[in-house]
Amino acid sequence: MSSSPDIAGILDNTKELDRLRKEQEEVLVEINKMHKKLQATPEIVEKPGDTSLSKLKNLYIQAKELSESEVTVSNILLTQLDALLPSGPTGQQRRKLVAEGNEQKRKRMKVDSDVTRVSPSMRNQIEAYASLKGEQVAARVTAEDAEKDEWFVVKVIHFDRETKEVEVLDEEPGDDEEGGGQRTYKLSMSCILPFPKRNDPSSTQEFLPGKHVLAVYPGTTALYKATVISTPRKVSFLLHHFKLVSTM
């Protein structure tokens, strides 16, 4: 026959906890009285035969012993309560779960506070880059064996708001030596230059003679640095066929 949980023992220990806490409250009241007495008449301790400090010490010892007894009884109660929940986590496991939950909450609060500290201009810039998903942009890529940066027309496939990295796809297949196929890169925001939107006249830039720009090699996704010599009348034609973007 299996033993039933010690309900009577649990009830006894809860009563003992109540008694200990009441005694602690009484001792604290006496300690506060002694504090007020000593603050009002500190010279009393200098009188021969005065036992104020001795009484205060004994009260502190009593309060300490009651506090330690409360901890002991509380631990016993936790063990007894764990026996009532055999299929659930133990008291130690529950405390660990609570601690992990608090840690996750602190991390979320930190992320939220980091977001609130972002300036309005940076927040607008982050939103602008997040809206580039699926669009073509100019990207500065540094190859491992390259002596200088190279610019390509790539497609944005993801923007990470936390790391502020833009994941892009070079849609032009690579050379056989490079393994062929399309390549992806994770670049910082500073390596990305959005193109003016074709359906948004307000984003169209004026490319005056002498302005430094990036222009695309015909039939490729490679960009090269160039200088505007003259501006055609139809700027939209220039943007559509040459994908010019300012580097200044």
JSON list of C-alpha atoms in Angstrom, two decimals:
[
{"chain": "A", "resi": 1, "resn": "MET", "atom": "CA", "xyz": [0.00, 0.00, 0.00]},
{"chain": "A", "resi": 2, "resn": "SER", "atom": "CA", "xyz": [1.49, 3.34, -1.06]},
{"chain": "A", "resi": 3, "resn": "SER", "atom": "CA", "xyz": [1.97, 6.01, 1.62]},
{"chain": "A", "resi": 4, "resn": "SER", "atom": "CA", "xyz": [-0.24, 9.08, 1.32]},
{"chain": "A", "resi": 5, "resn": "PRO", "atom": "CA", "xyz": [1.32, 12.54, 1.44]},
{"chain": "A", "resi": 6, "resn": "ASP", "atom": "CA", "xyz": [1.92, 13.88, 4.96]},
{"chain": "A", "resi": 7, "resn": "ILE", "atom": "CA", "xyz": [-0.88, 16.46, 4.89]},
{"chain": "A", "resi": 8, "resn": "ALA", "atom": "CA", "xyz": [-0.89, 16.70, 8.71]},
{"chain": "A", "resi": 9, "resn": "GLY", "atom": "CA", "xyz": [2.85, 17.45, 8.69]},
{"chain": "A", "resi": 10, "resn": "ILE", "atom": "CA", "xyz": [2.36, 20.17, 6.07]},
{"chain": "A", "resi": 11, "resn": "LEU", "atom": "CA", "xyz": [-0.38, 21.81, 8.16]},
{"chain": "A", "resi": 12, "resn": "ASP", "atom": "CA", "xyz": [1.79, 21.64, 11.28]},
{"chain": "A", "resi": 13, "resn": "ASN", "atom": "CA", "xyz": [4.67, 23.32, 9.48]},
{"chain": "A", "resi": 14, "resn": "THR", "atom": "CA", "xyz": [2.45, 26.10, 8.11]},
{"chain": "A", "resi": 15, "resn": "LYS", "atom": "CA", "xyz": [1.26, 26.77, 11.68]},
{"chain": "A", "resi": 16, "resn": "GLU", "atom": "CA", "xyz": [4.89, 26.81, 12.81]},
{"chain": "A", "resi": 17, "resn": "LEU", "atom": "CA", "xyz": [5.72, 29.34, 10.08]},
{"chain": "A", "resi": 18, "resn": "ASP", "atom": "CA", "xyz": [2.87, 31.58, 11.26]},
{"chain": "A", "resi": 19, "resn": "ARG", "atom": "CA", "xyz": [4.13, 31.36, 14.87]},
{"chain": "A", "resi": 20, "resn": "LEU", "atom": "CA", "xyz": [7.71, 32.20, 13.85]},
{"chain": "A", "resi": 21, "resn": "ARG", "atom": "CA", "xyz": [6.61, 35.22, 11.83]},
{"chain": "A", "resi": 22, "resn": "LYS", "atom": "CA", "xyz": [4.46, 36.55, 14.66]},
{"chain": "A", "resi": 23, "resn": "GLU", "atom": "CA", "xyz": [7.37, 36.22, 17.07]},
{"chain": "A", "resi": 24, "resn": "GLN", "atom": "CA", "xyz": [9.63, 37.99, 14.59]},
{"chain": "A", "resi": 25, "resn": "GLU", "atom": "CA", "xyz": [7.15, 40.86, 14.37]},
{"chain": "A", "resi": 26, "resn": "GLU", "atom": "CA", "xyz": [7.06, 41.14, 18.17]},
{"chain": "A", "resi": 27, "resn": "VAL", "atom": "CA", "xyz": [10.85, 41.15, 18.38]},
{"chain": "A", "resi": 28, "resn": "LEU", "atom": "CA", "xyz": [11.07, 43.81, 15.64]},
{"chain": "A", "resi": 29, "resn": "VAL", "atom": "CA", "xyz": [8.64, 46.00, 17.56]},
{"chain": "A", "resi": 30, "resn": "GLU", "atom": "CA", "xyz": [10.90, 45.73, 20.67]},
{"chain": "A", "resi": 31, "resn": "ILE", "atom": "CA", "xyz": [14.00, 46.48, 18.54]},
{"chain": "A", "resi": 32, "resn": "ASN", "atom": "CA", "xyz": [12.34, 49.62, 17.15]},
{"chain": "A", "resi": 33, "resn": "LYS", "atom": "CA", "xyz": [11.43, 50.75, 20.67]},
{"chain": "A", "resi": 34, "resn": "MET", "atom": "CA", "xyz": [15.06, 50.36, 21.75]},
{"chain": "A", "resi": 35, "resn": "HIS", "atom": "CA", "xyz": [16.24, 52.29, 18.69]},
{"chain": "A", "resi": 36, "resn": "LYS", "atom": "CA", "xyz": [13.92, 55.21, 19.46]},
{"chain": "A", "resi": 37, "resn": "LYS", "atom": "CA", "xyz": [14.97, 55.20, 23.10]},
{"chain": "A", "resi": 38, "resn": "LEU", "atom": "CA", "xyz": [18.67, 55.30, 22.23]},
{"chain": "A", "resi": 39, "resn": "GLN", "atom": "CA", "xyz": [18.15, 57.98, 19.58]},
{"chain": "A", "resi": 40, "resn": "ALA", "atom": "CA", "xyz": [16.20, 60.17, 22.02]},
{"chain": "A", "resi": 41, "resn": "THR", "atom": "CA", "xyz": [18.59, 59.72, 24.97]},
{"chain": "A", "resi": 42, "resn": "PRO", "atom": "CA", "xyz": [21.93, 58.39, 23.74]},
{"chain": "A", "resi": 43, "resn": "GLU", "atom": "CA", "xyz": [23.60, 59.39, 27.01]},
{"chain": "A", "resi": 44, "resn": "ILE", "atom": "CA", "xyz": [21.68, 56.69, 28.86]},
{"chain": "A", "resi": 45, "resn": "VAL", "atom": "CA", "xyz": [24.19, 54.01, 27.83]},
{"chain": "A", "resi": 46, "resn": "GLU", "atom": "CA", "xyz": [26.88, 55.84, 29.78]},
{"chain": "A", "resi": 47, "resn": "LYS", "atom": "CA", "xyz": [25.01, 55.52, 33.06]},
{"chain": "A", "resi": 48, "resn": "PRO", "atom": "CA", "xyz": [26.32, 52.85, 35.45]},
{"chain": "A", "resi": 49, "resn": "GLY", "atom": "CA", "xyz": [24.24, 49.69, 35.42]},
{"chain": "A", "resi": 50, "resn": "ASP", "atom": "CA", "xyz": [22.40, 50.51, 32.16]},
{"chain": "A", "resi": 51, "resn": "THR", "atom": "CA", "xyz": [21.61, 47.36, 30.15]},
{"chain": "A", "resi": 52, "resn": "SER", "atom": "CA", "xyz": [20.14, 48.98, 26.99]},
{"chain": "A", "resi": 53, "resn": "LEU", "atom": "CA", "xyz": [22.88, 47.77, 24.66]},
{"chain": "A", "resi": 54, "resn": "SER", "atom": "CA", "xyz": [22.83, 44.31, 26.17]},
{"chain": "A", "resi": 55, "resn": "LYS", "atom": "CA", "xyz": [19.04, 44.06, 25.67]},
{"chain": "A", "resi": 56, "resn": "LEU", "atom": "CA", "xyz": [19.38, 45.29, 22.06]},
{"chain": "A", "resi": 57, "resn": "LYS", "atom": "CA", "xyz": [22.03, 42.65, 21.36]},
{"chain": "A", "resi": 58, "resn": "ASN", "atom": "CA", "xyz": [19.83, 39.89, 22.79]},
{"chain": "A", "resi": 59, "resn": "LEU", "atom": "CA", "xyz": [16.91, 41.08, 20.64]},
{"chain": "A", "resi": 60, "resn": "TYR", "atom": "CA", "xyz": [19.07, 40.90, 17.51]},
{"chain": "A", "resi": 61, "resn": "ILE", "atom": "CA", "xyz": [20.22, 37.38, 18.43]},
{"chain": "A", "resi": 62, "resn": "GLN", "atom": "CA", "xyz": [16.60, 36.34, 18.94]},
{"chain": "A", "resi": 63, "resn": "ALA", "atom": "CA", "xyz": [15.57, 37.86, 15.61]},
{"chain": "A", "resi": 64, "resn": "LYS", "atom": "CA", "xyz": [18.43, 36.04, 13.83]},
{"chain": "A", "resi": 65, "resn": "GLU", "atom": "CA", "xyz": [17.46, 32.69, 15.37]},
{"chain": "A", "resi": 66, "resn": "LEU", "atom": "CA", "xyz": [13.81, 33.16, 14.41]},
{"chain": "A", "resi": 67, "resn": "SER", "atom": "CA", "xyz": [14.80, 34.06, 10.84]},
{"chain": "A", "resi": 68, "resn": "GLU", "atom": "CA", "xyz": [16.99, 30.94, 10.54]},
{"chain": "A", "resi": 69, "resn": "SER", "atom": "CA", "xyz": [14.18, 28.79, 11.92]},
{"chain": "A", "resi": 70, "resn": "GLU", "atom": "CA", "xyz": [11.80, 30.26, 9.33]},
{"chain": "A", "resi": 71, "resn": "VAL", "atom": "CA", "xyz": [14.22, 29.30, 6.53]},
{"chain": "A", "resi": 72, "resn": "THR", "atom": "CA", "xyz": [14.51, 25.74, 7.89]},
{"chain": "A", "resi": 73, "resn": "VAL", "atom": "CA", "xyz": [10.74, 25.26, 8.16]},
{"chain": "A", "resi": 74, "resn": "SER", "atom": "CA", "xyz": [10.22, 26.79, 4.68]},
{"chain": "A", "resi": 75, "resn": "ASN", "atom": "CA", "xyz": [12.66, 24.30, 3.14]},
{"chain": "A", "resi": 76, "resn": "ILE", "atom": "CA", "xyz": [10.90, 21.42, 4.86]},
{"chain": "A", "resi": 77, "resn": "LEU", "atom": "CA", "xyz": [7.58, 22.67, 3.50]},
{"chain": "A", "resi": 78, "resn": "LEU", "atom": "CA", "xyz": [8.99, 22.87, -0.03]},
{"chain": "A", "resi": 79, "resn": "THR", "atom": "CA", "xyz": [10.14, 19.26, 0.19]},
{"chain": "A", "resi": 80, "resn": "GLN", "atom": "CA", "xyz": [6.72, 18.16, 1.47]},
{"chain": "A", "resi": 81, "resn": "LEU", "atom": "CA", "xyz": [4.93, 20.06, -1.28]},
{"chain": "A", "resi": 82, "resn": "ASP", "atom": "CA", "xyz": [7.20, 18.53, -3.94]},
{"chain": "A", "resi": 83, "resn": "ALA", "atom": "CA", "xyz": [6.02, 15.13, -2.76]},
{"chain": "A", "resi": 84, "resn": "LEU", "atom": "CA", "xyz": [2.47, 16.15, -3.67]},
{"chain": "A", "resi": 85, "resn": "LEU", "atom": "CA", "xyz": [3.56, 16.94, -7.24]},
{"chain": "A", "resi": 86, "resn": "PRO", "atom": "CA", "xyz": [5.66, 13.93, -8.32]},
{"chain": "A", "resi": 87, "resn": "SER", "atom": "CA", "xyz": [4.98, 14.45, -12.04]},
{"chain": "A", "resi": 88, "resn": "GLY", "atom": "CA", "xyz": [5.85, 18.12, -12.05]},
{"chain": "A", "resi": 89, "resn": "PRO", "atom": "CA", "xyz": [9.19, 19.89, -11.70]},
{"chain": "A", "resi": 90, "resn": "THR", "atom": "CA", "xyz": [10.88, 19.92, -8.31]},
{"chain": "A", "resi": 91, "resn": "GLY", "atom": "CA", "xyz": [11.20, 23.05, -6.24]},
{"chain": "A", "resi": 92, "resn": "GLN", "atom": "CA", "xyz": [14.74, 23.56, -7.49]},
{"chain": "A", "resi": 93, "resn": "GLN", "atom": "CA", "xyz": [13.62, 23.08, -11.09]},
{"chain": "A", "resi": 94, "resn": "ARG", "atom": "CA", "xyz": [10.75, 25.53, -10.62]},
{"chain": "A", "resi": 95, "resn": "ARG", "atom": "CA", "xyz": [13.12, 28.11, -9.22]},
{"chain": "A", "resi": 96, "resn": "LYS", "atom": "CA", "xyz": [15.42, 27.52, -12.21]},
{"chain": "A", "resi": 97, "resn": "LEU", "atom": "CA", "xyz": [12.51, 27.97, -14.63]},
{"chain": "A", "resi": 98, "resn": "VAL", "atom": "CA", "xyz": [11.52, 31.21, -12.90]},
{"chain": "A", "resi": 99, "resn": "ALA", "atom": "CA", "xyz": [15.12, 32.44, -13.08]},
{"chain": "A", "resi": 100, "resn": "GLU", "atom": "CA", "xyz": [15.31, 31.58, -16.81]},
{"chain": "A", "resi": 101, "resn": "GLY", "atom": "CA", "xyz": [12.00, 33.34, -17.40]},
{"chain": "A", "resi": 102, "resn": "ASN", "atom": "CA", "xyz": [13.27, 36.45, -15.63]},
{"chain": "A", "resi": 103, "resn": "GLU", "atom": "CA", "xyz": [16.46, 36.35, -17.70]},
{"chain": "A", "resi": 104, "resn": "GLN", "atom": "CA", "xyz": [14.44, 36.20, -20.93]},
{"chain": "A", "resi": 105, "resn": "LYS", "atom": "CA", "xyz": [12.33, 39.10, -19.69]},
{"chain": "A", "resi": 106, "resn": "ARG", "atom": "CA", "xyz": [15.46, 41.17, -18.96]},
{"chain": "A", "resi": 107, "resn": "LYS", "atom": "CA", "xyz": [16.76, 40.42, -22.46]},
{"chain": "A", "resi": 108, "resn": "ARG", "atom": "CA", "xyz": [13.46, 41.51, -24.02]},
{"chain": "A", "resi": 109, "resn": "MET", "atom": "CA", "xyz": [13.51, 44.68, -21.92]},
{"chain": "A", "resi": 110, "resn": "LYS", "atom": "CA", "xyz": [17.08, 45.36, -23.07]},
{"chain": "A", "resi": 111, "resn": "VAL", "atom": "CA", "xyz": [16.11, 44.94, -26.74]},
{"chain": "A", "resi": 112, "resn": "ASP", "atom": "CA", "xyz": [13.10, 47.20, -26.22]},
{"chain": "A", "resi": 113, "resn": "SER", "atom": "CA", "xyz": [15.25, 49.83, -24.51]},
{"chain": "A", "resi": 114, "resn": "ASP", "atom": "CA", "xyz": [17.80, 49.61, -27.36]},
{"chain": "A", "resi": 115, "resn": "VAL", "atom": "CA", "xyz": [15.01, 50.23, -29.86]},
{"chain": "A", "resi": 116, "resn": "THR", "atom": "CA", "xyz": [13.73, 53.23, -27.92]},
{"chain": "A", "resi": 117, "resn": "ARG", "atom": "CA", "xyz": [17.26, 54.72, -27.87]},
{"chain": "A", "resi": 118, "resn": "VAL", "atom": "CA", "xyz": [17.46, 54.69, -31.69]},
{"chain": "A", "resi": 119, "resn": "SER", "atom": "CA", "xyz": [17.20, 58.21, -33.09]},
{"chain": "A", "resi": 120, "resn": "PRO", "atom": "CA", "xyz": [14.24, 59.05, -35.35]},
{"chain": "A", "resi": 121, "resn": "SER", "atom": "CA", "xyz": [16.55, 59.45, -38.36]},
{"chain": "A", "resi": 122, "resn": "MET", "atom": "CA", "xyz": [18.13, 56.02, -37.79]},
{"chain": "A", "resi": 123, "resn": "ARG", "atom": "CA", "xyz": [14.69, 54.49, -37.25]},
{"chain": "A", "resi": 124, "resn": "ASN", "atom": "CA", "xyz": [13.54, 55.93, -40.59]},
{"chain": "A", "resi": 125, "resn": "GLN", "atom": "CA", "xyz": [16.69, 54.61, -42.27]},
{"chain": "A", "resi": 126, "resn": "ILE", "atom": "CA", "xyz": [16.09, 51.12, -40.83]},
{"chain": "A", "resi": 127, "resn": "GLU", "atom": "CA", "xyz": [12.49, 51.16, -42.10]},
{"chain": "A", "resi": 128, "resn": "ALA", "atom": "CA", "xyz": [13.70, 52.27, -45.53]},
{"chain": "A", "resi": 129, "resn": "TYR", "atom": "CA", "xyz": [16.17, 49.40, -45.77]},
{"chain": "A", "resi": 130, "resn": "ALA", "atom": "CA", "xyz": [13.57, 46.91, -44.50]},
{"chain": "A", "resi": 131, "resn": "SER", "atom": "CA", "xyz": [11.29, 47.99, -47.36]},
{"chain": "A", "resi": 132, "resn": "LEU", "atom": "CA", "xyz": [13.97, 47.14, -49.96]},
{"chain": "A", "resi": 133, "resn": "LYS", "atom": "CA", "xyz": [13.22, 43.39, -49.86]},
{"chain": "A", "resi": 134, "resn": "GLY", "atom": "CA", "xyz": [12.78, 42.07, -53.41]},
{"chain": "A", "resi": 135, "resn": "GLU", "atom": "CA", "xyz": [14.29, 45.19, -55.00]},
{"chain": "A", "resi": 136, "resn": "GLN", "atom": "CA", "xyz": [17.55, 45.67, -56.88]},
{"chain": "A", "resi": 137, "resn": "VAL", "atom": "CA", "xyz": [20.25, 47.82, -55.26]},
{"chain": "A", "resi": 138, "resn": "ALA", "atom": "CA", "xyz": [23.91, 48.62, -55.77]},
{"chain": "A", "resi": 139, "resn": "ALA", "atom": "CA", "xyz": [26.16, 46.70, -53.37]},
{"chain": "A", "resi": 140, "resn": "ARG", "atom": "CA", "xyz": [29.84, 47.10, -52.52]},
{"chain": "A", "resi": 141, "resn": "VAL", "atom": "CA", "xyz": [31.43, 43.65, -52.19]},
{"chain": "A", "resi": 142, "resn": "THR", "atom": "CA", "xyz": [35.00, 42.91, -51.19]},
{"chain": "A", "resi": 143, "resn": "ALA", "atom": "CA", "xyz": [36.26, 39.57, -52.50]},
{"chain": "A", "resi": 144, "resn": "GLU", "atom": "CA", "xyz": [38.84, 37.65, -50.44]},
{"chain": "A", "resi": 145, "resn": "ASP", "atom": "CA", "xyz": [41.51, 37.86, -53.15]},
{"chain": "A", "resi": 146, "resn": "ALA", "atom": "CA", "xyz": [40.51, 41.28, -54.54]},
{"chain": "A", "resi": 147, "resn": "GLU", "atom": "CA", "xyz": [42.72, 44.33, -54.18]},
{"chain": "A", "resi": 148, "resn": "LYS", "atom": "CA", "xyz": [39.77, 46.73, -54.15]},
{"chain": "A", "resi": 149, "resn": "ASP", "atom": "CA", "xyz": [36.02, 46.79, -53.65]},
{"chain": "A", "resi": 150, "resn": "GLU", "atom": "CA", "xyz": [33.69, 45.79, -56.45]},
{"chain": "A", "resi": 151, "resn": "TRP", "atom": "CA", "xyz": [30.16, 47.06, -57.05]},
{"chain": "A", "resi": 152, "resn": "PHE", "atom": "CA", "xyz": [27.31, 44.86, -58.32]},
{"chain": "A", "resi": 153, "resn": "VAL", "atom": "CA", "xyz": [23.60, 45.10, -59.00]},
{"chain": "A", "resi": 154, "resn": "VAL", "atom": "CA", "xyz": [22.05, 42.67, -56.52]},
{"chain": "A", "resi": 155, "resn": "LYS", "atom": "CA", "xyz": [18.61, 41.77, -55.18]},
{"chain": "A", "resi": 156, "resn": "VAL", "atom": "CA", "xyz": [17.72, 42.28, -51.50]},
{"chain": "A", "resi": 157, "resn": "ILE", "atom": "CA", "xyz": [16.37, 39.07, -49.95]},
{"chain": "A", "resi": 158, "resn": "HIS", "atom": "CA", "xyz": [16.45, 39.92, -46.23]},
{"chain": "A", "resi": 159, "resn": "PHE", "atom": "CA", "xyz": [17.22, 42.74, -43.78]},
{"chain": "A", "resi": 160, "resn": "ASP", "atom": "CA", "xyz": [18.13, 41.96, -40.13]},
{"chain": "A", "resi": 161, "resn": "ARG", "atom": "CA", "xyz": [16.92, 44.81, -37.91]},
{"chain": "A", "resi": 162, "resn": "GLU", "atom": "CA", "xyz": [19.10, 43.74, -34.96]},
{"chain": "A", "resi": 163, "resn": "THR", "atom": "CA", "xyz": [22.44, 43.31, -36.75]},
{"chain": "A", "resi": 164, "resn": "LYS", "atom": "CA", "xyz": [21.50, 45.91, -39.40]},
{"chain": "A", "resi": 165, "resn": "GLU", "atom": "CA", "xyz": [22.85, 43.57, -42.09]},
{"chain": "A", "resi": 166, "resn": "VAL", "atom": "CA", "xyz": [21.39, 43.30, -45.59]},
{"chain": "A", "resi": 167, "resn": "GLU", "atom": "CA", "xyz": [21.38, 39.88, -47.23]},
{"chain": "A", "resi": 168, "resn": "VAL", "atom": "CA", "xyz": [21.57, 40.20, -51.01]},
{"chain": "A", "resi": 169, "resn": "LEU", "atom": "CA", "xyz": [21.62, 37.88, -54.02]},
{"chain": "A", "resi": 170, "resn": "ASP", "atom": "CA", "xyz": [23.86, 38.30, -57.06]},
{"chain": "A", "resi": 171, "resn": "GLU", "atom": "CA", "xyz": [21.50, 36.95, -59.70]},
{"chain": "A", "resi": 172, "resn": "GLU", "atom": "CA", "xyz": [24.18, 36.67, -62.38]},
{"chain": "A", "resi": 173, "resn": "PRO", "atom": "CA", "xyz": [25.76, 33.16, -62.39]},
{"chain": "A", "resi": 174, "resn": "GLY", "atom": "CA", "xyz": [29.42, 33.12, -61.36]},
{"chain": "A", "resi": 175, "resn": "ASP", "atom": "CA", "xyz": [32.35, 31.89, -63.43]},
{"chain": "A", "resi": 176, "resn": "ASP", "atom": "CA", "xyz": [33.19, 28.18, -63.59]},
{"chain": "A", "resi": 177, "resn": "GLU", "atom": "CA", "xyz": [36.26, 28.84, -61.45]},
{"chain": "A", "resi": 178, "resn": "GLU", "atom": "CA", "xyz": [34.02, 30.32, -58.77]},
{"chain": "A", "resi": 179, "resn": "GLY", "atom": "CA", "xyz": [31.77, 27.29, -58.72]},
{"chain": "A", "resi": 180, "resn": "GLY", "atom": "CA", "xyz": [29.05, 28.88, -60.88]},
{"chain": "A", "resi": 181, "resn": "GLY", "atom": "CA", "xyz": [25.56, 29.57, -59.62]},
{"chain": "A", "resi": 182, "resn": "GLN", "atom": "CA", "xyz": [24.19, 32.61, -57.88]},
{"chain": "A", "resi": 183, "resn": "ARG", "atom": "CA", "xyz": [25.92, 34.00, -54.79]},
{"chain": "A", "resi": 184, "resn": "THR", "atom": "CA", "xyz": [24.57, 35.60, -51.64]},
{"chain": "A", "resi": 185, "resn": "TYR", "atom": "CA", "xyz": [26.26, 38.17, -49.41]},
{"chain": "A", "resi": 186, "resn": "LYS", "atom": "CA", "xyz": [25.56, 39.68, -45.98]},
{"chain": "A", "resi": 187, "resn": "LEU", "atom": "CA", "xyz": [26.56, 43.33, -46.04]},
{"chain": "A", "resi": 188, "resn": "SER", "atom": "CA", "xyz": [26.30, 46.30, -43.72]},
{"chain": "A", "resi": 189, "resn": "MET", "atom": "CA", "xyz": [23.91, 49.14, -44.52]},
{"chain": "A", "resi": 190, "resn": "SER", "atom": "CA", "xyz": [26.83, 51.34, -45.56]},
{"chain": "A", "resi": 191, "resn": "CYS", "atom": "CA", "xyz": [27.61, 48.90, -48.42]},
{"chain": "A", "resi": 192, "resn": "ILE", "atom": "CA", "xyz": [24.17, 49.33, -50.00]},
{"chain": "A", "resi": 193, "resn": "LEU", "atom": "CA", "xyz": [23.00, 52.11, -52.32]},
{"chain": "A", "resi": 194, "resn": "PRO", "atom": "CA", "xyz": [19.30, 51.97, -53.28]},
{"chain": "A", "resi": 195, "resn": "PHE", "atom": "CA", "xyz": [18.32, 52.90, -56.82]},
{"chain": "A", "resi": 196, "resn": "PRO", "atom": "CA", "xyz": [15.77, 55.68, -57.40]},
{"chain": "A", "resi": 197, "resn": "LYS", "atom": "CA", "xyz": [12.28, 54.20, -57.64]},
{"chain": "A", "resi": 198, "resn": "ARG", "atom": "CA", "xyz": [10.90, 54.29, -61.18]},
{"chain": "A", "resi": 199, "resn": "ASN", "atom": "CA", "xyz": [7.34, 55.03, -60.02]},
{"chain": "A", "resi": 200, "resn": "ASP", "atom": "CA", "xyz": [8.39, 57.71, -57.54]},
{"chain": "A", "resi": 201, "resn": "PRO", "atom": "CA", "xyz": [9.46, 60.95, -59.27]},
{"chain": "A", "resi": 202, "resn": "SER", "atom": "CA", "xyz": [10.46, 62.47, -55.91]},
{"chain": "A", "resi": 203, "resn": "SER", "atom": "CA", "xyz": [13.30, 59.91, -55.57]},
{"chain": "A", "resi": 204, "resn": "THR", "atom": "CA", "xyz": [14.76, 60.76, -58.99]},
{"chain": "A", "resi": 205, "resn": "GLN", "atom": "CA", "xyz": [18.12, 62.48, -58.68]},
{"chain": "A", "resi": 206, "resn": "GLU", "atom": "CA", "xyz": [19.51, 65.14, -60.97]},
{"chain": "A", "resi": 207, "resn": "PHE", "atom": "CA", "xyz": [22.81, 63.99, -62.48]},
{"chain": "A", "resi": 208, "resn": "LEU", "atom": "CA", "xyz": [24.63, 67.18, -63.40]},
{"chain": "A", "resi": 209, "resn": "PRO", "atom": "CA", "xyz": [27.83, 67.18, -65.49]},
{"chain": "A", "resi": 210, "resn": "GLY", "atom": "CA", "xyz": [30.86, 66.40, -63.33]},
{"chain": "A", "resi": 211, "resn": "LYS", "atom": "CA", "xyz": [28.91, 64.31, -60.79]},
{"chain": "A", "resi": 212, "resn": "HIS", "atom": "CA", "xyz": [30.46, 60.98, -59.76]},
{"chain": "A", "resi": 213, "resn": "VAL", "atom": "CA", "xyz": [28.13, 58.02, -60.25]},
{"chain": "A", "resi": 214, "resn": "LEU", "atom": "CA", "xyz": [28.05, 54.24, -60.61]},
{"chain": "A", "resi": 215, "resn": "ALA", "atom": "CA", "xyz": [26.97, 52.90, -64.00]},
{"chain": "A", "resi": 216, "resn": "VAL", "atom": "CA", "xyz": [26.22, 49.31, -65.02]},
{"chain": "A", "resi": 217, "resn": "TYR", "atom": "CA", "xyz": [28.18, 47.47, -67.69]},
{"chain": "A", "resi": 218, "resn": "PRO", "atom": "CA", "xyz": [25.68, 46.54, -70.44]},
{"chain": "A", "resi": 219, "resn": "GLY", "atom": "CA", "xyz": [24.46, 42.95, -70.15]},
{"chain": "A", "resi": 220, "resn": "THR", "atom": "CA", "xyz": [26.04, 42.36, -66.69]},
{"chain": "A", "resi": 221, "resn": "THR", "atom": "CA", "xyz": [25.38, 43.10, -63.03]},
{"chain": "A", "resi": 222, "resn": "ALA", "atom": "CA", "xyz": [28.80, 44.76, -62.59]},
{"chain": "A", "resi": 223, "resn": "LEU", "atom": "CA", "xyz": [29.00, 48.48, -61.82]},
{"chain": "A", "resi": 224, "resn": "TYR", "atom": "CA", "xyz": [31.83, 50.86, -62.55]},
{"chain": "A", "resi": 225, "resn": "LYS", "atom": "CA", "xyz": [32.63, 54.35, -61.33]},
{"chain": "A", "resi": 226, "resn": "ALA", "atom": "CA", "xyz": [31.96, 57.06, -63.87]},
{"chain": "A", "resi": 227, "resn": "THR", "atom": "CA", "xyz": [31.61, 60.82, -64.22]},
{"chain": "A", "resi": 228, "resn": "VAL", "atom": "CA", "xyz": [28.58, 62.45, -65.84]},
{"chain": "A", "resi": 229, "resn": "ILE", "atom": "CA", "xyz": [29.53, 64.36, -68.99]},
{"chain": "A", "resi": 230, "resn": "SER", "atom": "CA", "xyz": [26.10, 65.51, -70.10]},
{"chain": "A", "resi": 231, "resn": "THR", "atom": "CA", "xyz": [22.53, 65.01, -68.91]},
{"chain": "A", "resi": 232, "resn": "PRO", "atom": "CA", "xyz": [19.93, 63.72, -71.41]},
{"chain": "A", "resi": 233, "resn": "ARG", "atom": "CA", "xyz": [16.54, 65.35, -71.42]},
{"chain": "A", "resi": 234, "resn": "LYS", "atom": "CA", "xyz": [14.74, 62.19, -70.34]},
{"chain": "A", "resi": 235, "resn": "VAL", "atom": "CA", "xyz": [16.25, 61.32, -66.99]},
{"chain": "A", "resi": 236, "resn": "SER", "atom": "CA", "xyz": [13.93, 58.31, -66.64]},
{"chain": "A", "resi": 237, "resn": "PHE", "atom": "CA", "xyz": [15.46, 56.82, -69.82]},
{"chain": "A", "resi": 238, "resn": "LEU", "atom": "CA", "xyz": [18.93, 57.19, -68.32]},
{"chain": "A", "resi": 239, "resn": "LEU", "atom": "CA", "xyz": [17.89, 55.58, -65.04]},
{"chain": "A", "resi": 240, "resn": "HIS", "atom": "CA", "xyz": [16.12, 52.70, -66.75]},
{"chain": "A", "resi": 241, "resn": "HIS", "atom": "CA", "xyz": [18.88, 51.76, -69.14]},
{"chain": "A", "resi": 242, "resn": "PHE", "atom": "CA", "xyz": [22.03, 52.62, -67.20]},
{"chain": "A", "resi": 243, "resn": "LYS", "atom": "CA", "xyz": [20.94, 52.36, -63.53]},
{"chain": "A", "resi": 244, "resn": "LEU", "atom": "CA", "xyz": [22.95, 55.36, -62.47]},
{"chain": "A", "resi": 245, "resn": "VAL", "atom": "CA", "xyz": [23.30, 55.99, -58.75]},
{"chain": "A", "resi": 246, "resn": "SER", "atom": "CA", "xyz": [25.16, 58.79, -57.07]},
{"chain": "A", "resi": 247, "resn": "THR", "atom": "CA", "xyz": [28.27, 57.93, -55.03]},
{"chain": "A", "resi": 248, "resn": "MET", "atom": "CA", "xyz": [28.49, 61.33, -53.38]}
]
